[in-house]
Coordinates of C-alpha atoms and ligand atoms in Angstrom, one line a residue:
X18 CA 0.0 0.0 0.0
X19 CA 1.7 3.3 -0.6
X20 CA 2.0 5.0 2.6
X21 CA 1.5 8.5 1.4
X22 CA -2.2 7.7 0.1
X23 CA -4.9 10.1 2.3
X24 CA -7.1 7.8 3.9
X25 CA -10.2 8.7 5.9
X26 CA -10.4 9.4 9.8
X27 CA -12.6 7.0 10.9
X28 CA -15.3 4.1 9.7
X29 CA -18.1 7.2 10.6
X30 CA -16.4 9.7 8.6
X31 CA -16.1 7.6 5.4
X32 CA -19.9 6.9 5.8
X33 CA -21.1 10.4 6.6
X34 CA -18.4 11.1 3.6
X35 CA -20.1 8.7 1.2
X36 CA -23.7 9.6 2.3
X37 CA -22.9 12.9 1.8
X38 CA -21.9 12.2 -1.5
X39 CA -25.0 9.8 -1.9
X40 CA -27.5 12.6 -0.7
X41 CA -28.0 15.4 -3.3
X42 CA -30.5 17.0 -5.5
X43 CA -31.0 13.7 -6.2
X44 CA -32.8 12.6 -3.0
X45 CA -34.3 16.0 -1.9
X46 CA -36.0 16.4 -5.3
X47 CA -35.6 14.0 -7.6
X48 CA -36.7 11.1 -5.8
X49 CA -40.0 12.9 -4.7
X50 CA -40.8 14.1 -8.1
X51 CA -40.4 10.3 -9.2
X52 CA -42.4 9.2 -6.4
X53 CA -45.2 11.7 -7.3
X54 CA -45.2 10.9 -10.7
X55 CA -45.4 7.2 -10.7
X56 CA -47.6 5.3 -8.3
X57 CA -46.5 6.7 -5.3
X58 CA -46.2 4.5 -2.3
X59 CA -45.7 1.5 -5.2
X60 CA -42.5 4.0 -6.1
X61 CA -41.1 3.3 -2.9
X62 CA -41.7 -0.6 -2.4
X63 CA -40.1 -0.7 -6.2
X64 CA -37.2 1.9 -5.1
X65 CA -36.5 -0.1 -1.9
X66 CA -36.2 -3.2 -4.1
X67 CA -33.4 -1.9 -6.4
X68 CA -31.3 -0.3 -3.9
X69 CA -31.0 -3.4 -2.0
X70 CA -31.1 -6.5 -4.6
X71 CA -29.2 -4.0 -7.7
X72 CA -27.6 -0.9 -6.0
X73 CA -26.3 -2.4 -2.9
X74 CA -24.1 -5.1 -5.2
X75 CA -22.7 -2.7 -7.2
X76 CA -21.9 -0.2 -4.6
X77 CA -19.9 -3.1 -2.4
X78 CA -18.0 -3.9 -5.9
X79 CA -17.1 0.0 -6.4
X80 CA -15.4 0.1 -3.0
X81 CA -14.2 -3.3 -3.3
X82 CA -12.3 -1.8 -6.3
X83 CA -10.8 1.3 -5.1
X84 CA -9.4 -0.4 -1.4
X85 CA -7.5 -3.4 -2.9
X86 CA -5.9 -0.9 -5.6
X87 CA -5.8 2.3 -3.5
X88 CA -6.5 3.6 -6.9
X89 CA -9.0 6.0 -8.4
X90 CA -10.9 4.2 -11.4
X91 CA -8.3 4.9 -14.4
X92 CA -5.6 3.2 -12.0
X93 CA -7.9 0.2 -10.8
X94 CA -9.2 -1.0 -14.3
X95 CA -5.6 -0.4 -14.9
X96 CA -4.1 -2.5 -12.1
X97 CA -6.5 -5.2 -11.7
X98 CA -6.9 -5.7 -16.0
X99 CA -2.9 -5.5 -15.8
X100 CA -3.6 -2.5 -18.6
X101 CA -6.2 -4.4 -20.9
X102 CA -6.4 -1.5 -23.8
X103 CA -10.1 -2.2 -23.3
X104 CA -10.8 -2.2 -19.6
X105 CA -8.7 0.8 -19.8
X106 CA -11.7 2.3 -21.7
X107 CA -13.7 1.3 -18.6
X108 CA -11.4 3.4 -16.2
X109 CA -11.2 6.4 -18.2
X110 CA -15.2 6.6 -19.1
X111 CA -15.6 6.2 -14.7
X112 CA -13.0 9.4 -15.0
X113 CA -14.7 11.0 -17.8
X114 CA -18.7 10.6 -16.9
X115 CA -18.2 12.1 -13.2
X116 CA -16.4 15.1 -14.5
X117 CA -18.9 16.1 -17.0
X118 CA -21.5 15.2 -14.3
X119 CA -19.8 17.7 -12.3
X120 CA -20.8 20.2 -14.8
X121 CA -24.1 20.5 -14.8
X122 CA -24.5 19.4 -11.6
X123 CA -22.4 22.3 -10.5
X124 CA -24.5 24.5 -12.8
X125 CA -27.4 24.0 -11.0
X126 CA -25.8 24.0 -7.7
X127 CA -25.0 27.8 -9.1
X128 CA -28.8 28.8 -9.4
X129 CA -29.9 26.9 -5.5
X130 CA -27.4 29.5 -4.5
X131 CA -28.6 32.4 -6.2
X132 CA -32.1 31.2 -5.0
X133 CA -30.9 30.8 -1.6
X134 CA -28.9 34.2 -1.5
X135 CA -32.7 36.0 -3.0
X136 CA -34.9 34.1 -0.9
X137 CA -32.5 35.0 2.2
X138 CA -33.1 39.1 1.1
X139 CA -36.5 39.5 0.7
X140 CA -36.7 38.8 -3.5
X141 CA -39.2 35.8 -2.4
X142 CA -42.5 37.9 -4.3
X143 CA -39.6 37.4 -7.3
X144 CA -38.5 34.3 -7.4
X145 CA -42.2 32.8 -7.3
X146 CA -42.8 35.2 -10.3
X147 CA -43.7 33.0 -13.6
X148 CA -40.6 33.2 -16.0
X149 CA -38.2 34.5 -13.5
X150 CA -36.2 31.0 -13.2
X151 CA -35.7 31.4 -17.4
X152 CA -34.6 34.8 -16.9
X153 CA -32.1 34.2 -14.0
X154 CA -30.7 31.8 -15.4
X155 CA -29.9 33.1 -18.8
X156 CA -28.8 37.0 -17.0
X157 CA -25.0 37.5 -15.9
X158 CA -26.0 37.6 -12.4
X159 CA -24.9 33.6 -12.2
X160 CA -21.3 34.2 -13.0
X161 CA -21.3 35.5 -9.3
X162 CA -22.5 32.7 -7.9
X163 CA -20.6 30.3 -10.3
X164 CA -17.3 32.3 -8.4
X165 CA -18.9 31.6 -5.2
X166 CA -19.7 28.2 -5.5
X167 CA -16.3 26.8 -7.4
X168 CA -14.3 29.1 -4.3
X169 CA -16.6 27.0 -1.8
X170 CA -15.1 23.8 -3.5
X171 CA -11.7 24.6 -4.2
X172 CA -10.8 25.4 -0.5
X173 CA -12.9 22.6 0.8
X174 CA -11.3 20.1 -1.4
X175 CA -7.3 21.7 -1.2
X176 CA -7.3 20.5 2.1
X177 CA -7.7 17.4 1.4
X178 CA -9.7 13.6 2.4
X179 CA -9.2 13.9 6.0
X180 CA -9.5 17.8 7.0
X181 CA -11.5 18.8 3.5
X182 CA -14.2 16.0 2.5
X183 CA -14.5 14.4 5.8
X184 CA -14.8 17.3 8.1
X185 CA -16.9 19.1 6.3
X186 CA -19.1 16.2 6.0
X187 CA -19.5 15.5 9.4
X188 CA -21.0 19.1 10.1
X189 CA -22.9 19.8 7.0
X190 CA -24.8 15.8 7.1
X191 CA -26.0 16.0 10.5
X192 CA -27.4 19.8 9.8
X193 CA -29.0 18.4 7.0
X194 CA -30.9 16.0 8.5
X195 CA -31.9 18.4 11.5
X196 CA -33.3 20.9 8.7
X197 CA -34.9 18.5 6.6
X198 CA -36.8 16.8 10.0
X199 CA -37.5 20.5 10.8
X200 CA -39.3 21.3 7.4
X201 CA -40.9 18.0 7.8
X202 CA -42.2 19.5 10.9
X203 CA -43.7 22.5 9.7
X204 CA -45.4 20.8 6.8
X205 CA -47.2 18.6 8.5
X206 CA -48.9 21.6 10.2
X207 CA -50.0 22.7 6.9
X208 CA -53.7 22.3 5.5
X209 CA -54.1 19.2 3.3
X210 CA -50.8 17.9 4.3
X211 CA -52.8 14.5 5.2
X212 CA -53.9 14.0 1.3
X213 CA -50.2 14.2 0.6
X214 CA -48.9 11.9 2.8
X215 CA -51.7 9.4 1.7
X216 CA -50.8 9.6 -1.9
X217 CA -47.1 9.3 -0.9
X218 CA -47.6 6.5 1.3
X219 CA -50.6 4.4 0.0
X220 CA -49.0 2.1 -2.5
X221 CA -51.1 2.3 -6.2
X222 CA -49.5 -0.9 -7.6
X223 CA -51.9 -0.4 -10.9
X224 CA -49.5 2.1 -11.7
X225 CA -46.1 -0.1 -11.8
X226 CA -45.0 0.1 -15.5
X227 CA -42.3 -0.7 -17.4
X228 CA -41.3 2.9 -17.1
X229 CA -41.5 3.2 -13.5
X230 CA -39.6 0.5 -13.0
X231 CA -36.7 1.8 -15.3
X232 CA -37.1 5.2 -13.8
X233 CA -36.9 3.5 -10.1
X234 CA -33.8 1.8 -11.0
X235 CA -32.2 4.8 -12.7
X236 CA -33.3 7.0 -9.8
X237 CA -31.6 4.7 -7.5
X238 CA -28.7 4.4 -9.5
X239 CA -27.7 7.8 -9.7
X240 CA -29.3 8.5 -6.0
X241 CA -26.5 6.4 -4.7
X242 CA -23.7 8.1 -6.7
X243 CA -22.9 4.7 -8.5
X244 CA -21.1 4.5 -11.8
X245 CA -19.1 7.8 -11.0
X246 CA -16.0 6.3 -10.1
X247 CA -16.7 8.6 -6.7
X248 CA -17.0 5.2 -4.7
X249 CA -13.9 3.8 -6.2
X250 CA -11.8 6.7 -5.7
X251 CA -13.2 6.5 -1.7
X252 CA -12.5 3.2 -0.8
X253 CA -9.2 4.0 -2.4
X254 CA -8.8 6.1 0.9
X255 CA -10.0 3.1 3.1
X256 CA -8.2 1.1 5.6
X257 CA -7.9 -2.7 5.6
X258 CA -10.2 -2.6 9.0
X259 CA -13.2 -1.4 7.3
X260 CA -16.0 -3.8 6.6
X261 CA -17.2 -2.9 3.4
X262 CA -20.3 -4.6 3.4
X263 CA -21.3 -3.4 6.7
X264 CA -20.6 0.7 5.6
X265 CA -22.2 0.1 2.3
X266 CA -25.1 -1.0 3.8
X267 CA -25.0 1.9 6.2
X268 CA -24.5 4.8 3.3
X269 CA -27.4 2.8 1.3
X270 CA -29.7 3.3 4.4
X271 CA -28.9 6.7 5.3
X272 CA -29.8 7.4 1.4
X273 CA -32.6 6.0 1.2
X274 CA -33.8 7.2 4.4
X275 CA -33.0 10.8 3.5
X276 CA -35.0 10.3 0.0
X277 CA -37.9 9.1 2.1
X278 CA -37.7 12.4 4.2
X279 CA -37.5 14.0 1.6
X280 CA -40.8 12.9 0.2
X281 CA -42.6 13.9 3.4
X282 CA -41.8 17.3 2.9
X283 CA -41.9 17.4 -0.8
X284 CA -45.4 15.8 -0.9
X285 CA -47.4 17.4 1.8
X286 CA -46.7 20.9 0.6
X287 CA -47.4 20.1 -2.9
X288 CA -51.3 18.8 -1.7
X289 CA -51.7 21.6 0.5
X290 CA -51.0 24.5 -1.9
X291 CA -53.4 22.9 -4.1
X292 CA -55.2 20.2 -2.4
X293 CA -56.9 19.1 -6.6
X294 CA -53.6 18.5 -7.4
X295 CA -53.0 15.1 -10.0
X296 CA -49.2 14.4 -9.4
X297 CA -49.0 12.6 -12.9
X298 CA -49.2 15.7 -14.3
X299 CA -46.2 17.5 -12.3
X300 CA -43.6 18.8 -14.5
X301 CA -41.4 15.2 -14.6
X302 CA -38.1 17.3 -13.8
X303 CA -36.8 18.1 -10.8
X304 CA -35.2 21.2 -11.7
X305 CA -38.9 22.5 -12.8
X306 CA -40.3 21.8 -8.9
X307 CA -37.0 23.3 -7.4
X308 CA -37.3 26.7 -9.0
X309 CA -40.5 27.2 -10.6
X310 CA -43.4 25.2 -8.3
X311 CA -41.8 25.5 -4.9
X312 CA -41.0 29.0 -4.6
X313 CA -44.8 29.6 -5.4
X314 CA -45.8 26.8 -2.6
X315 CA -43.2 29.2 -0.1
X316 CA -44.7 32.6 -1.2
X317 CA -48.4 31.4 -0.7
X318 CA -47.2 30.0 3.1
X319 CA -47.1 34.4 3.3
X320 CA -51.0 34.0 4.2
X321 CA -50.6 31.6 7.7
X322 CA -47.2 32.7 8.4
X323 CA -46.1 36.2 6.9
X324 CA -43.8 37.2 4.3
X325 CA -40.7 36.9 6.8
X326 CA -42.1 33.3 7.7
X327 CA -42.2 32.6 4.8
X328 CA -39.3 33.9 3.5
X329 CA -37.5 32.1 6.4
X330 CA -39.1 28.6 5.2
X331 CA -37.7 29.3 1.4
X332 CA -34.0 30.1 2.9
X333 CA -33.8 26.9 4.6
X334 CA -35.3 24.9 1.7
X335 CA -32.6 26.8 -0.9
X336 CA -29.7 26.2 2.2
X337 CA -30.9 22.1 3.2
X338 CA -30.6 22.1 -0.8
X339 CA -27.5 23.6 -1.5
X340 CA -25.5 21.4 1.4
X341 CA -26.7 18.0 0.0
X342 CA -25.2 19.9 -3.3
X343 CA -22.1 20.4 -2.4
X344 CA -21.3 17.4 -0.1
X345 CA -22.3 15.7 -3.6
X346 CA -20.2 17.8 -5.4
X347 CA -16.3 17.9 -3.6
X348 CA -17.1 13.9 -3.9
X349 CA -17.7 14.2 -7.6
X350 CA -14.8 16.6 -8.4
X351 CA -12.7 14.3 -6.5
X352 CA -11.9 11.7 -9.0
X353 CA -10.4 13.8 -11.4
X354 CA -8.6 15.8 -9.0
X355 CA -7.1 12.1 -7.4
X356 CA -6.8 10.9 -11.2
X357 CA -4.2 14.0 -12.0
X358 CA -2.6 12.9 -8.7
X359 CA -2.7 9.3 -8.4
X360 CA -1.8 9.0 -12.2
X361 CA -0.1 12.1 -13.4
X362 CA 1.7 12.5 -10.4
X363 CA 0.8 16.5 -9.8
X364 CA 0.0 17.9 -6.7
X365 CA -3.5 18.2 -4.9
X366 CA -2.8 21.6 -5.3
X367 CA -2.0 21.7 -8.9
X368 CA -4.4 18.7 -10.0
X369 CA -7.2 21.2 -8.1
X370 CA -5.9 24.6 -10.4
X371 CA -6.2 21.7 -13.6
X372 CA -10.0 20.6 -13.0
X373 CA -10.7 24.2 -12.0
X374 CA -9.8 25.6 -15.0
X375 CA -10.9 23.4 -17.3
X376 CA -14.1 22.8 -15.7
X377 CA -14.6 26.6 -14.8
X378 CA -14.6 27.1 -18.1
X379 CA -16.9 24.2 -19.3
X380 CA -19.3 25.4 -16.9
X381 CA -19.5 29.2 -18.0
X382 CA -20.0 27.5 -21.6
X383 CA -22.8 25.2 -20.5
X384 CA -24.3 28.3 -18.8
X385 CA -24.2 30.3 -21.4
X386 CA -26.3 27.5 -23.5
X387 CA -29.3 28.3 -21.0
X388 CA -30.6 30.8 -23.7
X389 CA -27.8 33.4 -23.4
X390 CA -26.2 32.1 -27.0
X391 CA -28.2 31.1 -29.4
X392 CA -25.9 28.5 -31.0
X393 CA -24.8 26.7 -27.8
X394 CA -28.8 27.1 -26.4
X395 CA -29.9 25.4 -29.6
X396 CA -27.0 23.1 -30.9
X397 CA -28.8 20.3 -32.1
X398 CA -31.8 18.1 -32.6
X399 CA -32.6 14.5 -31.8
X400 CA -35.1 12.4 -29.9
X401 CA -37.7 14.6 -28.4
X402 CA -36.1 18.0 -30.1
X403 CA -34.1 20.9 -30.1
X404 CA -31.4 20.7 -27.9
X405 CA -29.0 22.9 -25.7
X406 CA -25.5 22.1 -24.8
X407 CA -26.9 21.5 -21.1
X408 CA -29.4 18.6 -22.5
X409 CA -26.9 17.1 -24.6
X410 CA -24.2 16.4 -21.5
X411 CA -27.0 15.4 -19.3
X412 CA -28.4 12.9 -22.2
X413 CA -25.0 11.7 -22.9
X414 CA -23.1 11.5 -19.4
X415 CA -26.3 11.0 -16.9
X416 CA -28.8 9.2 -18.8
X417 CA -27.0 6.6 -21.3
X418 CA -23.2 6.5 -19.8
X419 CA -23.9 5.9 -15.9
X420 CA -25.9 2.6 -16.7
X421 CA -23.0 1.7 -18.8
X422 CA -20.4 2.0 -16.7
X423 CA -22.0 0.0 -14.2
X424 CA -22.6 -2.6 -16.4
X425 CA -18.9 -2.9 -16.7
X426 CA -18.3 -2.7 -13.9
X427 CA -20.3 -5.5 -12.5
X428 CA -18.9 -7.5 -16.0
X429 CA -15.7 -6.8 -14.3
X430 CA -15.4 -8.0 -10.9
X431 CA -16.6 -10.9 -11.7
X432 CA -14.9 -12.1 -15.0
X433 CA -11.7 -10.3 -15.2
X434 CA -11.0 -9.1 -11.3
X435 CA -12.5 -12.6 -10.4
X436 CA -15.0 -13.4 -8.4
X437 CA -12.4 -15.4 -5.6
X438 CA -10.2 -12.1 -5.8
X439 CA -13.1 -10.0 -4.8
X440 CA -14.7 -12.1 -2.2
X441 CA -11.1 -12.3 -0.7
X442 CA -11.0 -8.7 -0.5
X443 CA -14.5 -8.1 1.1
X444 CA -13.5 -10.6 4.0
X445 CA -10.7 -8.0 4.9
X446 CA -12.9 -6.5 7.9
X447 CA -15.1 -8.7 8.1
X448 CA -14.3 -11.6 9.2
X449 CA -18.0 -13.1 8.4
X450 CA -18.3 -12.5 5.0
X451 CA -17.0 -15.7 3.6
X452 CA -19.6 -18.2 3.1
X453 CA -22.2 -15.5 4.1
X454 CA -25.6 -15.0 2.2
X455 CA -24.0 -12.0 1.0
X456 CA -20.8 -13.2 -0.6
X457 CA -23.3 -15.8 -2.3
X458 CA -25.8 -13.3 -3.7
X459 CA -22.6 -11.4 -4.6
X460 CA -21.1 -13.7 -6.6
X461 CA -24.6 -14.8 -8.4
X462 CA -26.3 -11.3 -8.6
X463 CA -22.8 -9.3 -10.4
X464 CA -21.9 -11.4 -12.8
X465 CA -25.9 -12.5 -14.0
X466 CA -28.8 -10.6 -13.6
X467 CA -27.9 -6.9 -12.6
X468 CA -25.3 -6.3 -15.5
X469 CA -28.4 -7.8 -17.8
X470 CA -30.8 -5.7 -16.6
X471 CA -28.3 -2.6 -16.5
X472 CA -27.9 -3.7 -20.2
X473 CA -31.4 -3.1 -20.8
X474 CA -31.4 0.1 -19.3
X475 CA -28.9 1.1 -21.3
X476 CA -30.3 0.1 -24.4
X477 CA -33.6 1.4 -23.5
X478 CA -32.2 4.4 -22.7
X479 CA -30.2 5.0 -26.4
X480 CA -33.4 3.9 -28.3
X481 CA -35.5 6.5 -26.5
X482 CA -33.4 9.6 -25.9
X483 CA -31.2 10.0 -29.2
X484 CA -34.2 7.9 -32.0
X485 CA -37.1 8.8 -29.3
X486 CA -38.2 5.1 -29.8
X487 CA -39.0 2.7 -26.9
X488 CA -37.7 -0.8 -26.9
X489 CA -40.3 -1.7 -24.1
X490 CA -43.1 0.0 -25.6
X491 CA -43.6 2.9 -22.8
Ligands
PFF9 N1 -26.3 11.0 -5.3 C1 -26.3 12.3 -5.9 C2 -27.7 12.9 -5.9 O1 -28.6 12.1 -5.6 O2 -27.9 14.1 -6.2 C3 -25.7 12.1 -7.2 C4 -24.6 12.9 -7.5 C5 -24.7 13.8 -8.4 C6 -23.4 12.8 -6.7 C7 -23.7 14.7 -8.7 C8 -22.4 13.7 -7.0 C9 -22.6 14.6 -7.9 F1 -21.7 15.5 -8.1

């Protein structure tokens, strides 16, 4: 093991690490929206299913990875494949696909903190005004957040594992989850909160699809940061006396628990500013609820509570939002920073000024495609239309390439890395494992049936978004 490599603290800070990483947009919006959308309570029996007989696997086998190489995923394909041209394409895509994720995700980061920074000074009346989302997020005003926000990031992540990722984890994940069980609070005070939570909870199972279930699984997927290479690259900062299965099972929980928080609040406040609400017909993306429904639900809350109350509600949605961002993000912009290092052999400091620069700038371009240049804003068309730079990285890297990688992944560990090699790493720790239920379902589940159905998804998934056609028929 190379002595020099940063490792994490302790077992609790790796986990709040990873469930900080885990717990994003994703989970506060995302999952809630899905929810809404697609059966409700049948969501979340679904949801639950994936994440423990699909996710779980695949999350063990990420970590698994990155501890026995102490390697990021470019040097772990590498190692383990003993520098297979073709498994190399495998390390370099789990490189690739989390910095471009980084983008947008840090784009829209950008605009929870411009909301936040309005809804703090009074602009609530604003914010909840139709068309004001389009116009903010086209207007130069977002280049001073963009600064803000890539500052936040940079001196978070130049201190490193230990004094960066992991202590800033362990504040911002417990005040978190204090917020979000304090908006829960409060909702459940409102009028008609009791329709919401009975449409969240009551399970319609008439309304399990082939579509909700491959929007479950790619919910869950990307919920638990999987197919990023983040995962790889922190059990490459692991010691041999963690028990892997044991913490992944803990970050899956504390995800998934989180998401169904989230859902409580999300719900409830969606019935009870307009208790005829059909949740099939929500807008299916998150960003749409973020800025354009919920800061309508917050300024109507004016009426029981005042504007200050109100206002006061919105900050701490906009601030609960932008943590579970940016606990997401130093994880994300992690794995190139330890790929320049771990590979290139630059500094932390240098590797950080690399990806800054590079992905600064990608990000000002992306942001300009939001309508402020005509030619990035409209670059091209395919599947359901026109579109911008933004939709092209989030149709390439998000939708089609995550699936993908974990679909080599899985193909992976269990015919190149071995099957024997990886059980034999998952019993350092945990002295248990071998002969366990789990090493069993392990071994059957990563080498069969999740890399088929991931293969599916992944099909599915280039049929519909680039020929709009659907292999499934949904
Ligand atoms: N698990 C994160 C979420 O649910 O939002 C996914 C993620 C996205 C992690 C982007 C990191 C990141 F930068």
């Amino acid at each position: 093991m190379n002595k020099e490599r940063e490792q994490f603290g302790s077992r609790l800070g790796f986990i709040l690490a990873a469930a900080g990483s885990a717990v994003g947009i994703g989970n506060l919006v995302g999952f809630p929206v899905n929810a809404a959308k697609n059966g409700g309570g049948a969501f979340l029996v679904v949801y639950a299913l994936f994440v423990i007989a699909l996710c779980l696997p695949v999350m063990i086998a990420e970590l698994a990875m990155g501890r026995n190489t102490q390697k990021g995923p470019v040097g772990a394909f590498n190692q383990l494949a003993k520098r297979s041209a073709t498994w190399s394409i495998a390390g370099f895509l789990g490189m690739l696909t989390p910095f471009m994720i980084a983008v947008f995700y840090t784009v829209i980061s950008v605009w929870i903190l411009g909301y936040l920074f309005m809804a703090a000074t009074g602009d609530l009346a604003f914010l909840a005004t139709d068309g004001t989302f389009g116009s903010y997020i086209s207007s130069k005003h977002i280049f001073a957040a963009m600064f803000a926000v890539v500052a936040i990031i940079y001196l978070i992540l130049k201190v490193g594992v230990q004094d960066g990722i992991e202590k800033l984890s362990k504040i911002l994940m417990p005040a978190l989850f204090f917020m979000l069980i304090g908006l829960v609070v409060f909702v459940l005070t409102l009028d008609n909160a009791a329709a919401g939570i009975e449409f969240y909870l009551i399970p319609d199972f008439s309304k399990i699809t082939a579509s909700v279930i491959n929007g479950a699984l790619s919910q869950a997927f990307f919920s638990l940061s999987l197919g990023m290479g983040i995962l790889v690259t922190y059990g490459s900062y692991l010691t041999r006396r963690t028990n892997i299965v044991g913490s992944a099972k803990m970050i899956a929980l504390a995800d998934t628990t989180v998401a169904f928080i989230a859902g409580l609040m999300v719900m409830p406040a969606i019935f009870s500013f307009n208790p005829d609400v059909d949740p099939s017909e929500l807008s299916s993306s998150s960003v749409g609820l973020i800025f354009v429904l919920l800061p309508k639900i917050f300024l109507a809350l004016q009426t029981t509570i005042g504007f200050v109350g109100a206002s006061a509600i919105a900050t701490l949605f906009f601030l609960l939002v932008f943590f579970a961002a940016i606990t997401s993000l130093v994880s994300i912009i992690e794995v190139p920073v330890a790929y320049l290092m771990d590979e290139k052999q630059q500094s932390r400091q240098k590797a950080l000024s690399v990806i800054g620069v590079v992905g600064g700038t990608l990000m000002v371009v992306v942001s300009l495609s939001m309508g402020m240049v005509g030619f990035l804003s409209e670059m091209v068309s395919y599947g359901s239309g026109v579109k911008s730079l933004f939709d092209i990285i989030v149709d390439i890297f998000y939708d089609t390439i995550l699936p993908l990688n974990g679909l080599l992944l899985c193909l992976f560990v269990s015919y190149r890395w071995k099957k024997q090699s990886f059980s034999e790493e998952l019993s350092i720790g945990n002295e248990g494992f071998e002969g366990s239920f789990m090493q069993k379902y392990l071994n059957l589940s990563l080498g069969t049936f999740i890399p088929v159905i991931l293969l599916l998804i992944f099909l599915n998934t280039v049929a519909d978004k680039f020929f709009a056609y659907s292999l499934f028929g949904f």
